[in-house]
Amino acid sequence: MKIIIAGAGEVGFHLAKLLSYESQDITLIDTHKDSLIYADNHLDIRVLRGDATSLSVLQEARVESSDLVIGVTSSETTNITLCMLAKQLGCKKTIARISNTEFLDYREKINFAELGIDELISPEELAASEIQLLLNQSAFHDTYEFEDGALIMVGVSLPKSAPFVGKSVKEAASIFPELHFMPIAMQRRGTQYTLIPRGDTVFKAEDQVYFITDKKGVDELYKLTGKKKEALKNVMILGGSKVGFKAARDLCARKFNVKLIEKSKEKAFDLADILPNALVINGDGRNVELLEEESLESMDAFIAVTGNSETNIMSCLVAKSKHIKKTIALVENMDYFQLSQSIGIDTLINKKLLAANNIFRYIRKGEVVALTRLNNLNAEILEFVVKPDSKMDGQVIRDLDFPRNAIIGGVIRDGNGMVALGDFEISAGDRVVVCCLPQAIQKIERLFL
């Protein structure tokens, strides 16, 4: 695919980096020379300096023959204008990053596709949604819902007491035949290698395992892993950033008791006006005495979303020392993801990764309707729609020429989620959830074409 990315900031650079690994034809446009020099030196892509809304710059980038234009500059006006121009000039698909989430609220009334914008994404809105989802499944460190929860992915670190520790996947399935979940990826403690579990793969204590399950299976996983599904009611949010505001707004709407701590006095007063159901406190969240004065120990969850990753991590560690049930930190540095489990924070979230996940499904071949990358594992989970002329239509799973480093976790048929075993026959219209390592992606895509 020929892809043009406007904006060499964090989201744009991260996207260009991921796409360059897949030998896509990438052109990165930015006005800042230093950002482009860094990208040019580190990535196998073409860089172009200039204003992304300049017609001459777009012509130089050969926009008329491009498959996808992604506007992820810091200016939503630039991103929207770029997409409108690119579509007029012949680009097949456009995606604009926005900061004003009102655009998302009015998608029913305004046909953005008619204006030339195929998709709007807000990294801040995605992060706030991720926070809500994580608080729903309080004992798990990573979650993702397919088709409004018809299938659910959950990630958990296996305690020594889990009954299937020391047993293979096949043995566990025979001991617990009624269970509604399937292991799709795992990482051994102390290693960086991602495994796609097979029948002979043995579960070990402290493995980080990802399961695909349905709503019944979530409760079973709670029982088997010894985790407790605890109701979360009192939430403290550190930082009145866009993510902090959106998370507080959404949680208040769901009747959570929210305390939001913001360092800037002016911003704190503004937030208090627009969040009447939250208690907004003006103070420095790095001050442990302040956190204790505001009853940190009585909180069920602590969410740190300031603009400083280190502040977020350290304050979550303070919260964890007070036995807070759930801690979530917003981080910008991707390398920190490897640390989340070892240092004791429940979940790290990253806006770049969330935005990239959202955009990636437009780059994948086949009818991909959802995609997520596991936070600190080298694996992707894709949801494909099976077309009537696809190689998958009418195939039984065990008869498929499926790569060993990929696995079908489940199938959604007529809105119902099912954990798909070897004797399951796939039909046109099914939504198939696949977990795979990067080297298997092209082969998987060909099966669904």
Short mmCIF file of C-alpha atoms in Angstrom, two decimals, residues 9-449:
data_model
loop_
_atom_site.label_atom_id
_atom_site.label_comp_id
_atom_site.label_asym_id
_atom_site.label_seq_id
_atom_site.Cartn_x
_atom_site.Cartn_y
_atom_site.Cartn_z
CA GLY A 9 5.07 13.68 16.12
CA GLU A 10 4.62 10.76 18.52
CA VAL A 11 1.59 9.19 16.83
CA GLY A 12 2.85 9.80 13.28
CA PHE A 13 6.36 8.51 13.94
CA HIS A 14 5.06 5.44 15.77
CA LEU A 15 2.70 4.62 12.90
CA ALA A 16 5.45 5.13 10.31
CA LYS A 17 7.74 2.86 12.36
CA LEU A 18 5.19 0.04 12.59
CA LEU A 19 4.26 0.30 8.90
CA SER A 20 7.87 0.46 7.71
CA TYR A 21 8.46 -2.95 9.34
CA GLU A 22 5.85 -4.34 6.95
CA SER A 23 7.50 -2.91 3.81
CA GLN A 24 4.65 -0.49 3.13
CA ASP A 25 5.39 2.48 0.84
CA ILE A 26 5.39 5.30 3.40
CA THR A 27 5.76 9.07 2.87
CA LEU A 28 5.99 11.14 6.07
CA ILE A 29 5.23 14.89 5.82
CA ASP A 30 6.05 17.48 8.48
CA THR A 31 7.09 21.12 8.75
CA HIS A 32 9.76 20.43 11.38
CA LYS A 33 13.15 19.57 9.95
CA ASP A 34 14.50 17.86 13.10
CA SER A 35 11.57 15.42 13.34
CA LEU A 36 12.02 14.43 9.69
CA ILE A 37 15.80 14.00 10.00
CA TYR A 38 15.27 11.64 12.95
CA ALA A 39 12.62 9.66 11.06
CA ASP A 40 14.76 9.54 7.90
CA ASN A 41 17.76 8.22 9.86
CA HIS A 42 15.82 5.56 11.76
CA LEU A 43 13.15 4.33 9.35
CA ASP A 44 13.05 3.01 5.79
CA ILE A 45 10.57 5.63 4.57
CA ARG A 46 10.43 8.72 2.37
CA VAL A 47 10.25 12.08 4.19
CA LEU A 48 8.95 15.34 2.80
CA ARG A 49 9.25 18.75 4.47
CA GLY A 50 6.33 21.12 4.05
CA ASP A 51 2.76 22.02 4.95
CA ALA A 52 0.52 18.95 4.55
CA THR A 53 -2.30 21.15 3.25
CA SER A 54 -0.14 22.61 0.46
CA LEU A 55 -1.32 21.34 -2.92
CA SER A 56 2.22 21.36 -4.32
CA VAL A 57 3.47 19.28 -1.34
CA LEU A 58 0.62 16.80 -1.81
CA GLN A 59 1.38 16.51 -5.52
CA GLU A 60 5.04 15.90 -4.70
CA ALA A 61 3.91 13.13 -2.32
CA ARG A 62 1.89 11.66 -5.25
CA VAL A 63 -1.36 11.81 -3.30
CA GLU A 64 -3.39 10.98 -6.42
CA SER A 65 -2.02 7.41 -6.43
CA SER A 66 -2.11 6.87 -2.64
CA ASP A 67 -4.22 4.21 -0.94
CA LEU A 68 -4.41 5.92 2.43
CA VAL A 69 -3.74 9.41 3.84
CA ILE A 70 -3.48 9.73 7.63
CA GLY A 71 -3.55 13.20 9.20
CA VAL A 72 -2.06 13.02 12.70
CA THR A 73 -0.51 16.49 13.12
CA SER A 74 -1.17 18.39 16.36
CA SER A 75 -3.68 20.59 14.50
CA GLU A 76 -7.06 18.99 13.87
CA THR A 77 -7.84 21.76 11.34
CA THR A 78 -4.79 20.72 9.32
CA ASN A 79 -5.78 17.04 9.55
CA ILE A 80 -9.37 17.65 8.43
CA THR A 81 -8.32 19.99 5.59
CA LEU A 82 -5.67 17.51 4.44
CA CYS A 83 -8.18 14.65 4.25
CA MET A 84 -10.68 16.73 2.30
CA LEU A 85 -8.00 17.81 -0.22
CA ALA A 86 -6.49 14.31 -0.49
CA LYS A 87 -9.88 12.76 -1.30
CA GLN A 88 -10.53 15.39 -3.98
CA LEU A 89 -7.11 14.69 -5.49
CA GLY A 90 -7.76 10.94 -5.80
CA CYS A 91 -6.71 9.25 -2.53
CA LYS A 92 -8.77 6.11 -1.80
CA LYS A 93 -9.16 6.42 2.00
CA THR A 94 -8.48 9.13 4.60
CA ILE A 95 -8.19 9.22 8.40
CA ALA A 96 -8.03 12.41 10.51
CA ARG A 97 -6.86 12.70 14.09
CA ILE A 98 -9.04 15.12 16.07
CA SER A 99 -8.95 16.64 19.55
CA ASN A 100 -12.51 18.05 19.61
CA THR A 101 -14.59 14.98 20.40
CA GLU A 102 -17.81 16.82 19.52
CA PHE A 103 -17.11 15.65 15.98
CA LEU A 104 -17.50 12.05 17.19
CA ASP A 105 -20.76 12.88 18.96
CA TYR A 106 -22.28 14.35 15.78
CA ARG A 107 -21.27 11.64 13.31
CA GLU A 108 -24.93 10.70 12.87
CA LYS A 109 -25.86 14.23 11.78
CA ILE A 110 -22.81 15.14 9.71
CA ASN A 111 -21.70 12.80 6.94
CA PHE A 112 -17.94 13.21 7.20
CA ALA A 113 -17.40 10.68 4.39
CA GLU A 114 -19.15 13.09 2.02
CA LEU A 115 -16.66 15.76 3.07
CA GLY A 116 -13.81 13.39 2.24
CA ILE A 117 -13.01 12.05 5.72
CA ASP A 118 -13.52 8.29 6.05
CA GLU A 119 -12.60 7.97 9.72
CA LEU A 120 -12.09 10.30 12.69
CA ILE A 121 -9.91 9.18 15.61
CA SER A 122 -9.24 10.81 18.95
CA PRO A 123 -6.34 9.25 20.91
CA GLU A 124 -7.66 10.91 24.06
CA GLU A 125 -11.15 9.46 23.59
CA LEU A 126 -9.63 6.03 22.91
CA ALA A 127 -7.59 6.26 26.13
CA ALA A 128 -10.66 7.28 28.16
CA SER A 129 -12.63 4.34 26.68
CA GLU A 130 -9.76 1.99 27.52
CA ILE A 131 -9.83 3.19 31.13
CA GLN A 132 -13.57 2.47 31.37
CA LEU A 133 -13.09 -1.02 29.97
CA LEU A 134 -10.25 -1.78 32.39
CA LEU A 135 -12.37 -0.71 35.35
CA ASN A 136 -15.17 -3.02 34.16
CA GLN A 137 -12.87 -6.06 34.36
CA SER A 138 -11.09 -5.01 37.53
CA ALA A 139 -8.86 -8.07 38.13
CA PHE A 140 -7.40 -8.22 34.61
CA HIS A 141 -4.54 -6.06 33.35
CA ASP A 142 -5.62 -5.89 29.72
CA THR A 143 -9.05 -6.19 28.11
CA TYR A 144 -10.65 -5.72 24.71
CA GLU A 145 -14.25 -6.26 23.61
CA PHE A 146 -15.32 -7.51 20.17
CA GLU A 147 -18.83 -6.60 18.96
CA ASP A 148 -19.97 -5.00 22.23
CA GLY A 149 -18.76 -7.90 24.37
CA ALA A 150 -19.89 -10.87 22.26
CA LEU A 151 -16.27 -11.98 22.69
CA ILE A 152 -13.87 -10.52 25.23
CA MET A 153 -10.09 -10.66 25.41
CA VAL A 154 -8.60 -10.58 28.90
CA GLY A 155 -4.99 -10.70 30.03
CA VAL A 156 -4.00 -12.12 33.41
CA SER A 157 -0.85 -13.14 35.26
CA LEU A 158 -1.38 -16.75 36.42
CA PRO A 159 -1.01 -17.24 40.19
CA LYS A 160 0.64 -20.42 41.49
CA SER A 161 -2.73 -21.52 42.85
CA ALA A 162 -4.45 -21.58 39.42
CA PRO A 163 -5.63 -25.22 38.92
CA PHE A 164 -4.22 -25.52 35.37
CA VAL A 165 -0.67 -24.40 36.29
CA GLY A 166 1.65 -27.29 35.40
CA LYS A 167 -0.84 -28.74 32.93
CA SER A 168 -0.84 -28.50 29.14
CA VAL A 169 -3.59 -26.67 27.25
CA LYS A 170 -4.98 -30.06 26.12
CA GLU A 171 -4.97 -31.46 29.68
CA ALA A 172 -6.64 -28.33 31.03
CA ALA A 173 -9.35 -28.59 28.36
CA SER A 174 -10.09 -32.23 29.33
CA ILE A 175 -10.19 -31.44 33.07
CA PHE A 176 -12.46 -28.41 32.58
CA PRO A 177 -14.57 -29.38 29.53
CA GLU A 178 -17.34 -26.89 30.29
CA LEU A 179 -15.08 -23.84 30.22
CA HIS A 180 -15.78 -21.09 27.70
CA PHE A 181 -12.32 -19.67 27.01
CA MET A 182 -9.30 -20.20 24.80
CA PRO A 183 -5.67 -19.16 25.50
CA ILE A 184 -4.40 -17.19 22.48
CA ALA A 185 -1.04 -15.74 23.58
CA MET A 186 1.37 -15.94 26.48
CA GLN A 187 4.69 -14.68 27.72
CA ARG A 188 6.84 -16.49 30.27
CA ARG A 189 7.99 -14.46 33.25
CA GLY A 190 11.42 -12.92 32.66
CA THR A 191 11.34 -13.40 28.88
CA GLN A 192 10.44 -11.15 25.95
CA TYR A 193 9.17 -13.96 23.72
CA THR A 194 5.51 -14.22 22.76
CA LEU A 195 4.13 -17.76 22.46
CA ILE A 196 1.01 -18.79 20.58
CA PRO A 197 -0.25 -21.67 22.77
CA ARG A 198 -0.78 -25.11 21.25
CA GLY A 199 -2.25 -28.28 22.78
CA ASP A 200 1.12 -29.31 24.27
CA THR A 201 1.97 -25.85 25.69
CA VAL A 202 2.24 -26.06 29.50
CA PHE A 203 0.88 -23.29 31.74
CA LYS A 204 3.42 -22.08 34.31
CA ALA A 205 3.02 -19.89 37.40
CA GLU A 206 3.34 -16.16 36.67
CA ASP A 207 2.83 -16.67 32.93
CA GLN A 208 1.19 -13.63 31.39
CA VAL A 209 -1.68 -15.24 29.46
CA TYR A 210 -4.28 -13.74 27.16
CA PHE A 211 -7.63 -15.51 26.77
CA ILE A 212 -10.55 -15.08 24.39
CA THR A 213 -13.83 -15.73 26.15
CA ASP A 214 -17.53 -14.83 26.25
CA LYS A 215 -19.36 -13.15 29.13
CA LYS A 216 -19.86 -16.48 30.98
CA GLY A 217 -16.18 -17.30 30.54
CA VAL A 218 -15.09 -14.10 32.29
CA ASP A 219 -16.68 -15.31 35.54
CA GLU A 220 -15.05 -18.74 35.08
CA LEU A 221 -11.65 -17.11 34.64
CA TYR A 222 -12.14 -15.16 37.85
CA LYS A 223 -12.77 -18.41 39.72
CA LEU A 224 -9.93 -20.40 38.13
CA THR A 225 -7.27 -17.72 38.49
CA GLY A 226 -8.28 -16.94 42.06
CA LYS A 227 -8.92 -13.32 41.14
CA LYS A 228 -11.78 -11.45 42.76
CA LYS A 229 -14.31 -9.47 40.78
CA GLU A 230 -14.61 -6.49 43.05
CA ALA A 231 -16.99 -3.63 42.52
CA LEU A 232 -15.08 -0.43 41.94
CA LYS A 233 -16.83 2.72 43.07
CA ASN A 234 -14.32 5.28 44.34
CA VAL A 235 -11.83 6.49 41.74
CA MET A 236 -9.03 9.05 42.03
CA ILE A 237 -7.72 10.60 38.82
CA LEU A 238 -4.41 12.42 38.79
CA GLY A 239 -4.19 15.06 36.04
CA GLY A 240 -6.85 17.18 34.37
CA SER A 241 -5.52 16.49 30.88
CA LYS A 242 -7.92 15.74 28.01
CA VAL A 243 -7.72 12.06 28.96
CA GLY A 244 -8.32 12.88 32.65
CA PHE A 245 -11.31 15.08 31.85
CA LYS A 246 -12.91 12.54 29.48
CA ALA A 247 -12.32 9.66 31.90
CA ALA A 248 -13.84 11.67 34.79
CA ARG A 249 -16.83 12.71 32.66
CA ASP A 250 -17.53 9.13 31.52
CA LEU A 251 -17.07 7.63 34.99
CA CYS A 252 -19.34 10.24 36.61
CA ALA A 253 -22.01 9.38 34.02
CA ARG A 254 -21.77 5.77 35.25
CA LYS A 255 -22.22 6.87 38.90
CA PHE A 256 -18.61 6.40 40.04
CA ASN A 257 -17.42 8.63 42.88
CA VAL A 258 -14.61 10.58 41.21
CA LYS A 259 -11.89 12.75 42.75
CA LEU A 260 -9.73 14.59 40.21
CA ILE A 261 -6.47 16.25 41.26
CA GLU A 262 -5.13 19.04 39.01
CA LYS A 263 -1.99 21.11 39.65
CA SER A 264 -3.04 24.22 37.69
CA LYS A 265 -5.42 26.40 39.73
CA GLU A 266 -7.07 27.91 36.64
CA LYS A 267 -7.62 24.53 35.00
CA ALA A 268 -8.91 23.05 38.28
CA PHE A 269 -11.60 25.76 38.50
CA ASP A 270 -12.57 25.20 34.85
CA LEU A 271 -12.85 21.45 35.41
CA ALA A 272 -14.95 21.98 38.54
CA ASP A 273 -17.42 24.00 36.45
CA ILE A 274 -17.79 21.38 33.70
CA LEU A 275 -17.65 18.32 36.00
CA PRO A 276 -20.29 19.12 38.65
CA ASN A 277 -20.48 15.47 39.79
CA ALA A 278 -16.74 15.11 40.41
CA LEU A 279 -14.74 16.52 43.32
CA VAL A 280 -11.94 18.55 41.73
CA ILE A 281 -8.93 19.29 43.96
CA ASN A 282 -6.24 21.86 43.15
CA GLY A 283 -2.91 20.40 44.23
CA ASP A 284 0.28 18.62 43.21
CA GLY A 285 -0.43 14.90 42.92
CA ARG A 286 3.24 14.10 43.49
CA ASN A 287 2.75 15.20 47.09
CA VAL A 288 2.11 11.98 49.02
CA GLU A 289 0.72 13.93 52.00
CA LEU A 290 -1.92 15.50 49.75
CA LEU A 291 -2.92 12.08 48.41
CA GLU A 292 -3.22 10.75 51.95
CA GLU A 293 -5.25 13.79 53.04
CA GLU A 294 -7.64 13.11 50.18
CA SER A 295 -8.18 9.53 51.45
CA LEU A 296 -6.11 7.70 48.87
CA GLU A 297 -6.33 4.48 50.91
CA SER A 298 -10.15 4.47 50.59
CA MET A 299 -10.01 4.52 46.77
CA ASP A 300 -10.81 1.44 44.68
CA ALA A 301 -8.88 2.66 41.64
CA PHE A 302 -6.13 5.21 40.95
CA ILE A 303 -5.63 6.56 37.43
CA ALA A 304 -2.60 8.75 36.66
CA VAL A 305 -2.90 10.66 33.38
CA THR A 306 -0.68 13.73 33.75
CA GLY A 307 1.56 14.75 30.87
CA ASN A 308 4.59 13.22 32.63
CA SER A 309 5.03 9.42 32.35
CA GLU A 310 7.41 9.20 35.31
CA THR A 311 4.98 11.10 37.57
CA ASN A 312 2.20 8.74 36.50
CA ILE A 313 4.27 5.63 37.23
CA MET A 314 5.58 6.83 40.59
CA SER A 315 2.17 7.99 41.82
CA CYS A 316 0.66 4.62 40.82
CA LEU A 317 3.37 2.88 42.84
CA VAL A 318 2.44 5.03 45.84
CA ALA A 319 -1.21 4.06 45.30
CA LYS A 320 -0.27 0.38 45.01
CA SER A 321 1.60 0.59 48.33
CA LYS A 322 -1.73 1.66 49.89
CA HIS A 323 -3.32 -1.57 48.54
CA ILE A 324 -5.46 0.17 45.90
CA LYS A 325 -7.23 -2.56 43.87
CA LYS A 326 -6.57 -1.10 40.41
CA THR A 327 -3.84 1.25 39.18
CA ILE A 328 -3.61 2.63 35.63
CA ALA A 329 -0.83 4.88 34.34
CA LEU A 330 -0.70 6.78 31.04
CA VAL A 331 2.81 6.57 29.56
CA GLU A 332 4.40 7.94 26.40
CA ASN A 333 7.52 5.76 26.31
CA MET A 334 6.76 2.41 24.68
CA ASP A 335 9.72 0.80 26.48
CA TYR A 336 7.92 1.18 29.81
CA PHE A 337 5.40 -1.48 28.77
CA GLN A 338 7.93 -4.19 29.54
CA LEU A 339 8.05 -2.93 33.13
CA SER A 340 4.37 -2.83 34.05
CA GLN A 341 4.11 -6.34 35.48
CA SER A 342 7.52 -6.40 37.18
CA ILE A 343 7.10 -3.07 38.98
CA GLY A 344 3.57 -3.82 40.16
CA ILE A 345 1.37 -1.38 38.23
CA ASP A 346 -1.75 -3.14 36.94
CA THR A 347 -1.96 -1.50 33.53
CA LEU A 348 -0.05 0.99 31.41
CA ILE A 349 -1.90 2.67 28.54
CA ASN A 350 -0.40 4.56 25.63
CA LYS A 351 -2.27 6.91 23.29
CA LYS A 352 0.07 6.19 20.37
CA LEU A 353 -0.55 2.46 20.61
CA LEU A 354 -4.32 2.92 20.88
CA ALA A 355 -4.38 5.27 17.87
CA ALA A 356 -2.16 2.90 15.87
CA ASN A 357 -4.45 -0.05 16.69
CA ASN A 358 -7.42 1.93 15.47
CA ILE A 359 -5.71 2.93 12.22
CA PHE A 360 -4.09 -0.44 11.51
CA ARG A 361 -7.31 -2.18 10.57
CA TYR A 362 -7.47 0.03 7.45
CA ILE A 363 -4.07 -1.24 6.37
CA ARG A 364 -4.71 -4.93 6.86
CA LYS A 365 -5.93 -6.90 3.83
CA GLY A 366 -9.19 -8.81 4.02
CA GLU A 367 -12.28 -7.47 5.77
CA VAL A 368 -10.70 -6.44 9.09
CA VAL A 369 -13.26 -4.78 11.37
CA ALA A 370 -11.23 -4.62 14.59
CA LEU A 371 -7.59 -4.86 15.57
CA THR A 372 -5.68 -4.57 18.81
CA ARG A 373 -2.02 -5.06 19.69
CA LEU A 374 -1.29 -6.69 23.02
CA ASN A 375 0.30 -4.11 25.27
CA ASN A 376 3.66 -5.71 25.92
CA LEU A 377 3.56 -8.73 23.62
CA ASN A 378 4.64 -8.94 20.02
CA ALA A 379 1.23 -10.09 18.75
CA GLU A 380 -1.84 -8.74 17.03
CA ILE A 381 -5.47 -9.72 17.46
CA LEU A 382 -7.59 -9.18 14.35
CA GLU A 383 -11.29 -9.58 13.73
CA PHE A 384 -12.02 -10.60 10.12
CA VAL A 385 -15.39 -10.81 8.36
CA VAL A 386 -15.57 -13.97 6.22
CA LYS A 387 -16.67 -13.11 2.66
CA PRO A 388 -18.71 -15.60 0.57
CA ASP A 389 -15.81 -16.04 -1.88
CA SER A 390 -13.16 -16.30 0.88
CA LYS A 391 -10.96 -19.41 1.25
CA MET A 392 -12.26 -19.66 4.82
CA ASP A 393 -15.95 -20.13 3.87
CA GLY A 394 -17.11 -23.69 4.64
CA GLN A 395 -13.77 -24.74 6.17
CA VAL A 396 -13.44 -26.77 9.38
CA ILE A 397 -10.78 -25.19 11.61
CA ARG A 398 -8.67 -28.35 12.05
CA ASP A 399 -8.45 -28.76 8.24
CA LEU A 400 -7.11 -25.23 7.64
CA ASP A 401 -3.53 -24.67 6.54
CA PHE A 402 -3.09 -22.30 9.48
CA PRO A 403 0.41 -21.12 10.50
CA ARG A 404 1.69 -22.39 13.86
CA ASN A 405 2.32 -18.85 15.06
CA ALA A 406 -1.36 -17.93 14.73
CA ILE A 407 -4.57 -19.18 16.35
CA ILE A 408 -8.33 -18.71 15.95
CA GLY A 409 -9.65 -17.65 19.34
CA GLY A 410 -13.35 -17.34 18.63
CA VAL A 411 -16.13 -16.66 16.15
CA ILE A 412 -19.05 -14.24 16.30
CA ARG A 413 -22.10 -15.48 14.38
CA ASP A 414 -25.38 -13.53 14.33
CA GLY A 415 -24.16 -11.45 17.27
CA ASN A 416 -23.33 -14.49 19.43
CA GLY A 417 -19.74 -15.13 20.51
CA MET A 418 -18.40 -18.70 20.47
CA VAL A 419 -15.03 -20.14 21.48
CA ALA A 420 -14.16 -22.05 18.29
CA LEU A 421 -12.51 -25.48 18.65
CA GLY A 422 -11.04 -27.73 15.93
CA ASP A 423 -14.38 -29.18 14.73
CA PHE A 424 -15.97 -25.75 14.17
CA GLU A 425 -17.03 -24.98 10.58
CA ILE A 426 -16.61 -21.38 9.46
CA SER A 427 -19.31 -19.79 7.30
CA ALA A 428 -19.65 -16.61 5.23
CA GLY A 429 -20.66 -13.67 7.42
CA ASP A 430 -18.83 -15.01 10.48
CA ARG A 431 -16.55 -12.63 12.34
CA VAL A 432 -13.39 -14.58 13.16
CA VAL A 433 -11.00 -13.41 15.90
CA VAL A 434 -7.40 -14.38 15.15
CA CYS A 435 -4.25 -13.86 17.25
CA CYS A 436 -0.97 -13.99 15.36
CA LEU A 437 2.69 -13.04 15.47
CA PRO A 438 3.93 -10.51 12.87
CA GLN A 439 5.54 -13.14 10.61
CA ALA A 440 2.17 -14.90 10.14
CA ILE A 441 0.10 -11.84 9.24
CA GLN A 442 0.48 -11.99 5.44
CA LYS A 443 -0.49 -15.67 5.29
CA ILE A 444 -3.52 -15.04 7.52
CA GLU A 445 -4.60 -12.10 5.35
CA ARG A 446 -4.47 -14.26 2.22
CA LEU A 447 -6.82 -16.82 3.82
CA PHE A 448 -9.45 -14.14 4.37
CA LEU A 449 -9.21 -12.51 0.92
#
